[in-house]
Coordinates of C-alpha atoms and ligand atoms in Angstrom, one line a residue:
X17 CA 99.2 122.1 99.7
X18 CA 96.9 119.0 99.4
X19 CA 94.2 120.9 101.0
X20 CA 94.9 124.0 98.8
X21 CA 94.6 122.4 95.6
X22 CA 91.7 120.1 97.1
X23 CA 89.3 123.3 97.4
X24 CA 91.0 125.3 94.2
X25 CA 89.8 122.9 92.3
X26 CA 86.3 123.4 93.5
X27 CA 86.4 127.2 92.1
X28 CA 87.1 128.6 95.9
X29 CA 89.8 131.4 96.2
X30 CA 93.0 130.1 98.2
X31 CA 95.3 131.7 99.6
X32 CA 98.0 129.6 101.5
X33 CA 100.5 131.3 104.0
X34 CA 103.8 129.4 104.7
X35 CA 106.4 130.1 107.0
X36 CA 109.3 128.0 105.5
X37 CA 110.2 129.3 102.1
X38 CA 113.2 126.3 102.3
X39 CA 111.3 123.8 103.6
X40 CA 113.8 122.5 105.3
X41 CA 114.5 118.7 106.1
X42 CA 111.0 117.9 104.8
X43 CA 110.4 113.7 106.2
X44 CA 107.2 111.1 105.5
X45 CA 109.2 109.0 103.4
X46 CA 108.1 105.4 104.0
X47 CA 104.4 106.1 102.8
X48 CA 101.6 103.1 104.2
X49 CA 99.4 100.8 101.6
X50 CA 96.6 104.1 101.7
X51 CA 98.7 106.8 100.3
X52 CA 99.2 106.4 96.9
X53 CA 95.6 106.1 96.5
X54 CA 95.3 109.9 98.0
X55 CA 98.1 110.8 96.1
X56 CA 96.3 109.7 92.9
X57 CA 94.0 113.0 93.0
X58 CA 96.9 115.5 92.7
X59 CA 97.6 113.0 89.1
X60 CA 100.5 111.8 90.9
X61 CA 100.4 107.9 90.4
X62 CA 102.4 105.7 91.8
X63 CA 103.5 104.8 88.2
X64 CA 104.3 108.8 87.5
X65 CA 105.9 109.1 91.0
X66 CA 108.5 106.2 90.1
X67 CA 108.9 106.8 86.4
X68 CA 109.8 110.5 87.6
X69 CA 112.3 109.3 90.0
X70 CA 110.3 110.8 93.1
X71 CA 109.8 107.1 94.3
X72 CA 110.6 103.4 94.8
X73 CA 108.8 101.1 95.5
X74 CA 107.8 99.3 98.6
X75 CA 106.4 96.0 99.0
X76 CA 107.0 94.8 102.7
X77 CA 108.5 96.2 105.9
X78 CA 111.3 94.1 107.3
X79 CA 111.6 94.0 111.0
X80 CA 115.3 93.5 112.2
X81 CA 116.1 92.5 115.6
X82 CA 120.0 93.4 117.4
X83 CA 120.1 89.6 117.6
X84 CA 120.0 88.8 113.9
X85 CA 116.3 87.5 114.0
X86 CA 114.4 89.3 111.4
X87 CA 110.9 89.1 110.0
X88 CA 108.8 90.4 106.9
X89 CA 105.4 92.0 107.1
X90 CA 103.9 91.7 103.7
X91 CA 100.4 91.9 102.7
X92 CA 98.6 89.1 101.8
X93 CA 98.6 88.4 98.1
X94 CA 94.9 86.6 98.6
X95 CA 94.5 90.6 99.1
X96 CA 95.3 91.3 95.4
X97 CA 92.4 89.0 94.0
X98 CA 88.5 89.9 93.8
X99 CA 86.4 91.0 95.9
X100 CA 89.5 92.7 97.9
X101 CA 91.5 94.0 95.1
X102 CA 93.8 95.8 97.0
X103 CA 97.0 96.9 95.6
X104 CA 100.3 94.9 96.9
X105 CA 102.4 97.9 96.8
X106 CA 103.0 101.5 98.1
X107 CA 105.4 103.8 97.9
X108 CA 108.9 105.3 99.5
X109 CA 109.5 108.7 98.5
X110 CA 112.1 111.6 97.8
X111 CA 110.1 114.1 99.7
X112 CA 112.1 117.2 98.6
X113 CA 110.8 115.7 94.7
X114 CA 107.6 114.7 95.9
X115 CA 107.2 118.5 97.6
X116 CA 108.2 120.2 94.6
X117 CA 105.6 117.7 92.1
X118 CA 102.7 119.1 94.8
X119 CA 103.8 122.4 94.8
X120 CA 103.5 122.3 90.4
X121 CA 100.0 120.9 90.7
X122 CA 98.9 123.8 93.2
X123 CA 100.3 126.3 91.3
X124 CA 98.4 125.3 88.5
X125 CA 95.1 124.9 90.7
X126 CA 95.7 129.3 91.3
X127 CA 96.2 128.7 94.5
X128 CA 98.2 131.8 95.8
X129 CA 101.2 131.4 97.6
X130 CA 102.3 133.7 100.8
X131 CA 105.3 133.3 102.3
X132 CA 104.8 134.9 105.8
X133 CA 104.0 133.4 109.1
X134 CA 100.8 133.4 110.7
X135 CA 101.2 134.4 114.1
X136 CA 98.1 134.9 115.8
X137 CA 94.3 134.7 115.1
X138 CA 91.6 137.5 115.7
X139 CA 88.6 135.4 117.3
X140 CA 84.8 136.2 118.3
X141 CA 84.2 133.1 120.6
X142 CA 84.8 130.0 118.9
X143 CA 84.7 132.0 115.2
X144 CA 88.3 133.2 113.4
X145 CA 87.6 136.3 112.1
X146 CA 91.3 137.2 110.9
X147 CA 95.0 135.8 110.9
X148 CA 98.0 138.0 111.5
X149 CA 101.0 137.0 110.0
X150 CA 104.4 138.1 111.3
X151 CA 105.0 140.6 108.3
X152 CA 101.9 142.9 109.4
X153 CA 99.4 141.5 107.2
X154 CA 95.6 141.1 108.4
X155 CA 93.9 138.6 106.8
X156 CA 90.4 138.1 106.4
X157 CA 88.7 134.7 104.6
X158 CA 85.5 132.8 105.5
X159 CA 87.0 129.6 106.1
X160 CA 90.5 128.7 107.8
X161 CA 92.1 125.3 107.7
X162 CA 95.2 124.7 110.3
X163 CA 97.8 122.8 108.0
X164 CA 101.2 124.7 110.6
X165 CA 102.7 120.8 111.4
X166 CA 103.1 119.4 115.3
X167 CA 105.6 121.8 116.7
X168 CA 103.8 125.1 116.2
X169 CA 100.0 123.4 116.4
X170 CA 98.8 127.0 116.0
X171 CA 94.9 126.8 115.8
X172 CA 95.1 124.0 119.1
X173 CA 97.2 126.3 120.9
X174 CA 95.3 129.3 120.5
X175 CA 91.8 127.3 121.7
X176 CA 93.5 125.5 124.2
X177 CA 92.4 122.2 122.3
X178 CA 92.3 119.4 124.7
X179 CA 95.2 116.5 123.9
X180 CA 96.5 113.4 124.8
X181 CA 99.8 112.2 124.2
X182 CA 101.5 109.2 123.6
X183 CA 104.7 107.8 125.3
X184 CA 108.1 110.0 125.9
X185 CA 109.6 112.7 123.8
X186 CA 111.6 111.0 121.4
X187 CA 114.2 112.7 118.9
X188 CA 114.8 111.9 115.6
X189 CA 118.2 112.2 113.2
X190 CA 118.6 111.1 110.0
X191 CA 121.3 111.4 107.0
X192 CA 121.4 110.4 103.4
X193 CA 123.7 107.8 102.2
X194 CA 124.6 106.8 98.3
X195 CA 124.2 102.7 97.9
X196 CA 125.0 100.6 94.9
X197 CA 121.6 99.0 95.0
X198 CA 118.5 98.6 97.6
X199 CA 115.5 96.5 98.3
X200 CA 112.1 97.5 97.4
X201 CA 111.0 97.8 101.3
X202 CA 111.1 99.3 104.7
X203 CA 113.7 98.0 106.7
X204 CA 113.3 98.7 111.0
X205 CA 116.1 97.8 113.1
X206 CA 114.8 97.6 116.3
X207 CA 116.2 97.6 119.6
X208 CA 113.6 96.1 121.2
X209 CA 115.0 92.7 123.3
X210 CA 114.6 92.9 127.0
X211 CA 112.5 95.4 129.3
X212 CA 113.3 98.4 128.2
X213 CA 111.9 100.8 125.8
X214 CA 112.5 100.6 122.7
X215 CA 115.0 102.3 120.0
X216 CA 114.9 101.9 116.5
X217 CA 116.9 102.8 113.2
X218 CA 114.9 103.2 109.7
X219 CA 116.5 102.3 106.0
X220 CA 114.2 103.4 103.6
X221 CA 115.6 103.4 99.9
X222 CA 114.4 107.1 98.7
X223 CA 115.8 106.5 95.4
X224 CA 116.9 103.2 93.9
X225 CA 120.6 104.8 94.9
X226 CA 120.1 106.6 97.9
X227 CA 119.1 105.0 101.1
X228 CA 117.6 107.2 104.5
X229 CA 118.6 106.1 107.7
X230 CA 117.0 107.8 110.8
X231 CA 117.7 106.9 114.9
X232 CA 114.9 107.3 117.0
X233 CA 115.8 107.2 120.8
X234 CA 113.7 109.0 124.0
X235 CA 115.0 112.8 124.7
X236 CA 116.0 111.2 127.9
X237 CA 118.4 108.6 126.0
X238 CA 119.9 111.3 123.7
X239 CA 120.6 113.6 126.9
X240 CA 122.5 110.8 128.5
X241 CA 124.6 110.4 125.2
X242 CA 125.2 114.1 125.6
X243 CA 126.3 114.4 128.7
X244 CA 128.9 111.7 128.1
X245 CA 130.2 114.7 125.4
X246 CA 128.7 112.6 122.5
X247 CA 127.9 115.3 119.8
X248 CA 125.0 114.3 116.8
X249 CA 127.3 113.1 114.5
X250 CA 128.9 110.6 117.1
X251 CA 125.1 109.3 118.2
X252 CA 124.4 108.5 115.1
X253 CA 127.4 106.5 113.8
X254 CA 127.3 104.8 117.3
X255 CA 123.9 103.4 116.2
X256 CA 125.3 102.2 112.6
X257 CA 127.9 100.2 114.4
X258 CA 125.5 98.3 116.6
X259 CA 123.2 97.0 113.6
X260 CA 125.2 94.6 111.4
X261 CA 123.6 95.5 108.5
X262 CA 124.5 99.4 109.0
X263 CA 127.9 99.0 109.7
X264 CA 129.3 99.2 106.1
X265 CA 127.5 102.9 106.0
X266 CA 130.2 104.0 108.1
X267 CA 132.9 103.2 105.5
X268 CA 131.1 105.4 103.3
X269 CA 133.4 108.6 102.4
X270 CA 130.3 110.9 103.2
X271 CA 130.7 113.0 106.0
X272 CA 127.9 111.7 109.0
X273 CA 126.1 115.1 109.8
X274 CA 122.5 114.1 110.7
X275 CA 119.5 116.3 110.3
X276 CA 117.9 116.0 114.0
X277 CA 114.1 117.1 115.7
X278 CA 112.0 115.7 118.0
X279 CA 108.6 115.1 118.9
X280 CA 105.9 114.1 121.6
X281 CA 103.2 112.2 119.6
X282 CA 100.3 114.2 120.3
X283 CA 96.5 114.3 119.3
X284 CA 94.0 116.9 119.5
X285 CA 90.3 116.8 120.4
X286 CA 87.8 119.2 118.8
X287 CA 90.0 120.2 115.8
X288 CA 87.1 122.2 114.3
X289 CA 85.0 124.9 114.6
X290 CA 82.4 126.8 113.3
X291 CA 84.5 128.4 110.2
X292 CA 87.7 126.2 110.6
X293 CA 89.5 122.8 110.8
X294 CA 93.1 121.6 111.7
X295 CA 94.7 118.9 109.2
X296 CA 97.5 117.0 109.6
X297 CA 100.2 116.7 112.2
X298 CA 99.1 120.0 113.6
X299 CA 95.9 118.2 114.6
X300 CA 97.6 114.8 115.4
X301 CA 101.1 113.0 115.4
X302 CA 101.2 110.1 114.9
X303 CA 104.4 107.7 115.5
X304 CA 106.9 108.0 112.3
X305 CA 106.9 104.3 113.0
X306 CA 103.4 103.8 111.6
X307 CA 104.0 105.2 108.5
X308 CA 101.0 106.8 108.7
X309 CA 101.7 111.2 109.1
X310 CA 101.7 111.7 105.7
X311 CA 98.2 109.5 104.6
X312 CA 96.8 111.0 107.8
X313 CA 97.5 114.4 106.4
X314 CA 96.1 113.4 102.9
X315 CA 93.2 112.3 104.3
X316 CA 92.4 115.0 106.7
X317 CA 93.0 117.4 103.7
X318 CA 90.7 115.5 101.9
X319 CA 87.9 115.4 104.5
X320 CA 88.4 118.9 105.3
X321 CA 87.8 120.4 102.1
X322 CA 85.0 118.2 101.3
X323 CA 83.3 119.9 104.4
X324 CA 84.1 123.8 103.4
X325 CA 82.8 123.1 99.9
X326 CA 79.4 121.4 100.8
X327 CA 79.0 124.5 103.1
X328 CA 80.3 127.1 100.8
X329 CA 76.7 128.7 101.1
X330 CA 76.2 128.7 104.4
X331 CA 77.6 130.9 107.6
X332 CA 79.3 128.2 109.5
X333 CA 80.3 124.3 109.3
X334 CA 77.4 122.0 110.0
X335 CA 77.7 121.2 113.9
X336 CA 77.4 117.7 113.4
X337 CA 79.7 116.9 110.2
X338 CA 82.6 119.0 111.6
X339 CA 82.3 116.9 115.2
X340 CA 82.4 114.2 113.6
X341 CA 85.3 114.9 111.0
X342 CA 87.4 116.1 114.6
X343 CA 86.0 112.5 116.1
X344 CA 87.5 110.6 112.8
X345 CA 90.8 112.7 113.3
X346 CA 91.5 111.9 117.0
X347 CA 90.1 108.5 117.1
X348 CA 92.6 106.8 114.4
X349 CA 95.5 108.5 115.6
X350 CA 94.7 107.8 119.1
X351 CA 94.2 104.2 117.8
X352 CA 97.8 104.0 115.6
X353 CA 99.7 105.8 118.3
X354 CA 98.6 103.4 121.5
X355 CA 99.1 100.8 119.3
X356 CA 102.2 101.3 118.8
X357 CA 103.3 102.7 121.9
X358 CA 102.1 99.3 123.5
X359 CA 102.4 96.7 121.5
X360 CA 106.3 97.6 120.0
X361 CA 108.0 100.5 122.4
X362 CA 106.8 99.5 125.7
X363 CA 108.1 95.7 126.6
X364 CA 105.6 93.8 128.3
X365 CA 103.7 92.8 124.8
X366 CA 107.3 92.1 123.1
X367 CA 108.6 90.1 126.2
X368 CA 105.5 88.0 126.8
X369 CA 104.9 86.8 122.9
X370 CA 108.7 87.7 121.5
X371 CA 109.1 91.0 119.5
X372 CA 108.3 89.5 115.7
X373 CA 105.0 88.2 116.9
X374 CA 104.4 91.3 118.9
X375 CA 104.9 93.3 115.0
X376 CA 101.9 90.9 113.9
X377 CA 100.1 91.8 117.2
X378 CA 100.4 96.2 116.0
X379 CA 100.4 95.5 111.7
X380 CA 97.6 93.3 111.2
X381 CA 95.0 95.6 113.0
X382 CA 96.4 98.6 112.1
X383 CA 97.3 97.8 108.0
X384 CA 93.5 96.2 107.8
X385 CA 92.0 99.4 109.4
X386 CA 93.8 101.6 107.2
X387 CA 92.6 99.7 104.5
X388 CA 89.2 99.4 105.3
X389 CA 89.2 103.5 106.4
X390 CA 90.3 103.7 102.6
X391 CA 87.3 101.9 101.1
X392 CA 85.0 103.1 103.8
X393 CA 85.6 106.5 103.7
X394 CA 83.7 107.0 106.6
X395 CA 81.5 110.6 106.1
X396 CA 78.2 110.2 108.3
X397 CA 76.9 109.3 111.3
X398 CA 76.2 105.6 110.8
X399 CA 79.8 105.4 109.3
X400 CA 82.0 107.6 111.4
X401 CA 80.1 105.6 114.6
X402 CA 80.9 102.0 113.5
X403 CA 84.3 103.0 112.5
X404 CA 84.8 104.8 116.3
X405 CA 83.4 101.7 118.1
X406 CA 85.8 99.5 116.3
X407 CA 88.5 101.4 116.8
X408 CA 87.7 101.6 120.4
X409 CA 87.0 97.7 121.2
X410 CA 90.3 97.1 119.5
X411 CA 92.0 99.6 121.4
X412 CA 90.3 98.1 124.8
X413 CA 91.6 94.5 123.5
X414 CA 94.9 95.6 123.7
X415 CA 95.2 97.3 126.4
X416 CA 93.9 94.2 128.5
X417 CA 96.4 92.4 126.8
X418 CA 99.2 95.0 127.1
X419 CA 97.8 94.7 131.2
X420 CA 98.2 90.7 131.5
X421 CA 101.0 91.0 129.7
X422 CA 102.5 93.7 132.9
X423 CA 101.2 91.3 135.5
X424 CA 102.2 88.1 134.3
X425 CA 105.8 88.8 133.8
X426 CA 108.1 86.8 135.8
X427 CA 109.7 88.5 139.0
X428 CA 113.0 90.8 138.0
X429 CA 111.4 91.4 134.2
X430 CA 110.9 95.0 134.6
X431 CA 113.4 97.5 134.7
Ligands
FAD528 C1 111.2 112.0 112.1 C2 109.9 111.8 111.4 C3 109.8 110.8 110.5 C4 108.6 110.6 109.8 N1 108.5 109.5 108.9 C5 107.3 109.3 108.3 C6 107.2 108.3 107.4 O1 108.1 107.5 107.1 N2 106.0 108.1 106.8 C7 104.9 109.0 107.0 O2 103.8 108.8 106.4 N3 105.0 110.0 107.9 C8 106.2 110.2 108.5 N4 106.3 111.3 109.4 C9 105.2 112.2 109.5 C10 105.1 113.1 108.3 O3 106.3 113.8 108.1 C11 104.0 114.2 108.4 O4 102.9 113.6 109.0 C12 103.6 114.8 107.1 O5 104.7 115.4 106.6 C13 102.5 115.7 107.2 O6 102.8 116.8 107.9 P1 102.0 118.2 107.9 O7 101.8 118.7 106.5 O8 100.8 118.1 108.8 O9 103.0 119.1 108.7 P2 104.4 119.6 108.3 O10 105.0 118.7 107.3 O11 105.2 119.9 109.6 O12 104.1 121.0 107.6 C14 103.7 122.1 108.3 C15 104.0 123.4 107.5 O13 103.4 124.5 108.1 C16 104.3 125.6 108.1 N5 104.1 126.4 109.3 C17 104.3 126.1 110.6 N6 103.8 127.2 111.3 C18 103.4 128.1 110.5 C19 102.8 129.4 110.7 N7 102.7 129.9 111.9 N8 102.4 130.1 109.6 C20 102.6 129.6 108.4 N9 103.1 128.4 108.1 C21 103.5 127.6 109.2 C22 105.7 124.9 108.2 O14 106.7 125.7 107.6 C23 105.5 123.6 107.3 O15 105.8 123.8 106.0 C24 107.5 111.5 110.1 C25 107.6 112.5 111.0 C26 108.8 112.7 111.7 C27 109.0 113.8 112.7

């Protein structure tokens, strides 16, 4: 949609194809300190969002440990004054209400709406020269932008895109619960003592009344539970009594049936080509845990138009400016997903320097490059090259670290 209205705007014709007329179990609730910023474009401020009841604030992220020991990352408020001026606060949102606000704003763009399912692509070497959709339609358009989400990936499937991904398959379910009141932040209760990798439960306030709560465990960890006969419902309520804070959820009368899916965090190399571009979590999925999918997505909307409209009068994309719009895309969610992955799932980081400092050792890089992407907004060559070789020596950095970390574990750590 973002991308829709994005090139509507600019007096292209848009047609958008989507395969979900319910959109069901949309998630990106906890947004990161870049998003409302995006959001801003579509004239949904984070002042409208809340006043409308489509979001609550968020300040901080708490981290909260089985143990009891918890910790708040909060940014600076020397960050608020001049020459920073960055804003203290982002959002959580209702992303059913949040959905629906987009989907106003891109009807009134004239962006036309199809509800079919793209199903394959007609292609002349690296060029798209048609989509088929699954209701029989051929359709024909100069440009193509791959917005279909992580599972179906269409545009990387169909080119074979080369990928890396990052740490196990790991399944998600989440349920809604009514609360009296609710703090205006992120909380992450995190199973992350001891050598094992990690599990963790989210609480994020959607509304100041209604509270989110999603388990995230490995595929392999879920299985186990199954085999045992543990059904969803029982999972999930087995993870509400192990967090203190969670535990009075279960006295709630509603009835625990969790929305579930799962992912592999996965990005894609070469998400362009000469008349098309893949956005979003289609391109690359990133960790829930960054709170990064839905900026990512904003952005690479953002980035993608941009490109189609400065080459609305020529055959193809520019070679350069799409390669380096693909380089952009893999190299910060390569950069937010190993970060993650090694400095809070995997153990050695958390056992070495304790699992609060090990949140400092993944949030300050990754909240000051997000912010500094923001008022970069890297487009060029000189840019988009700094911005890579950053990314890359912090990346290197930590992965040294994450190795000394390995080796200099006392005997018997590792499990
Ligand atoms: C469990 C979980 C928790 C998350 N939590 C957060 C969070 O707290 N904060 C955050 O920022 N991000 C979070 N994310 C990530 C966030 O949800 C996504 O990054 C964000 O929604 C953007 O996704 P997208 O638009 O690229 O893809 P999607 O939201 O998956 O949308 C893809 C769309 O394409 C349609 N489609 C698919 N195939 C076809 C086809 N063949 N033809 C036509 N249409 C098709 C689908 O119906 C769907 O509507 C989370 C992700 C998960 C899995």
């Amino acid at each position: 949609m973002a991308a829709s209205i994005h090139l509507a705007r600019e007096g292209l014709r848009v047609l958008c194809i989507e395969a979900d007329p319910q959109e069901t179990d949309p998630v990106g609730e906890s947004l990161d300190w870049s998003a409302p910023g995006l959001l801003e474009a579509f004239d949904l401020s984070m002042d409208r969002l809340i006043r409308d009841g489509i979001a609550t604030y968020k300040r901080h992220v708490i981290l909260k440990l089985r143990s009891g020991a918890q910790q708040d990352y909060t940014p600076g408020k020397w960050l608020a004054e001049p020459p920073f001026n960055v804003e203290l606060r982002t959002i959580h949102v209702d992303r059913t209400l949040l959905n629906r606000a987009l989907l106003e704003v891109f009807l009134a763009a004239g962006v036309k709406l199809l509800r079919d399912k793209v199903v394959t692509a007609k292609q002349d070497r690296r060029r798209i020269i048609a989509v088929e959709t699954e209701g029989g339609l051929e359709i024909q358009s100069r440009w193509y932008i791959d917005a279909s989400g992580s599972a179906a990936s269409l545009f990387p499937r169909l080119f074979g895109l080369p990928a890396f991904e990052y740490g196990p398959r790991k399944i998600a379910m989440w349920d809604y619960f009514a609360v009296s009141e609710s703090i205006e932040g992120t909380t992450l209760n995190a199973d992350c003592e001891g050598s094992h990798y990690m599990s963790w439960v989210w609480q994020i306030p959607i509304s100041p009344n209604t509270l989110s709560v999603g388990y995230v465990a490995t595929g392999a960890t879920i299985k186990q539970k199954r085999r045992k006969g543990m059904k969803s419902p029982e999972i999930f309520a087995e993870q509400l009594q192990s967090y203190s804070g969670l535990r009075n959820l279960l006295q709630s009368p509603h009835q625990i049936s969790p929305r579930t899916t799962s992912f592999v965090c996965k990005v894609h190399a070469k998400t362009s080509g000469p008349n098309w571009l893949v956005i979003g979590e289609s391109a690359a999925m990133v960790d829930p845990m960054t709170s990064n999918g839905v900026t990512a997505a904003l952005r690479h909307a953002e980035e993608a138009s941009r490109l189609i409209v400065r080459s609305r009068n020529r055959e193809q994309l520019p070679w350069l400016s799409r390669t380096l719009y693909a380089r952009r895309v893999m190299d910060m969610a390569n950069f937010f997903n190993d970060g993650i992955e090694k400095a809070i799932y995997d153990w050695p980081i958390r056992n070495r320097i304790g699992p609060l400092a090990a949140g400092d050792v993944y949030t300050i890089p990754a909240w000051s490059i997000n912010n500094i992407y923001s008022r970069v907004q890297p487009d060029g060559v000189i840019t988009t090259f700094l911005f890579t070789f950053v990314l890359s020596r912090l990346r290197a950095s930590l992965s040294l670290f994450h190795w000394f970390c390995k080796r200099t574990q006392p005997a018997g750590a590792a499990s």
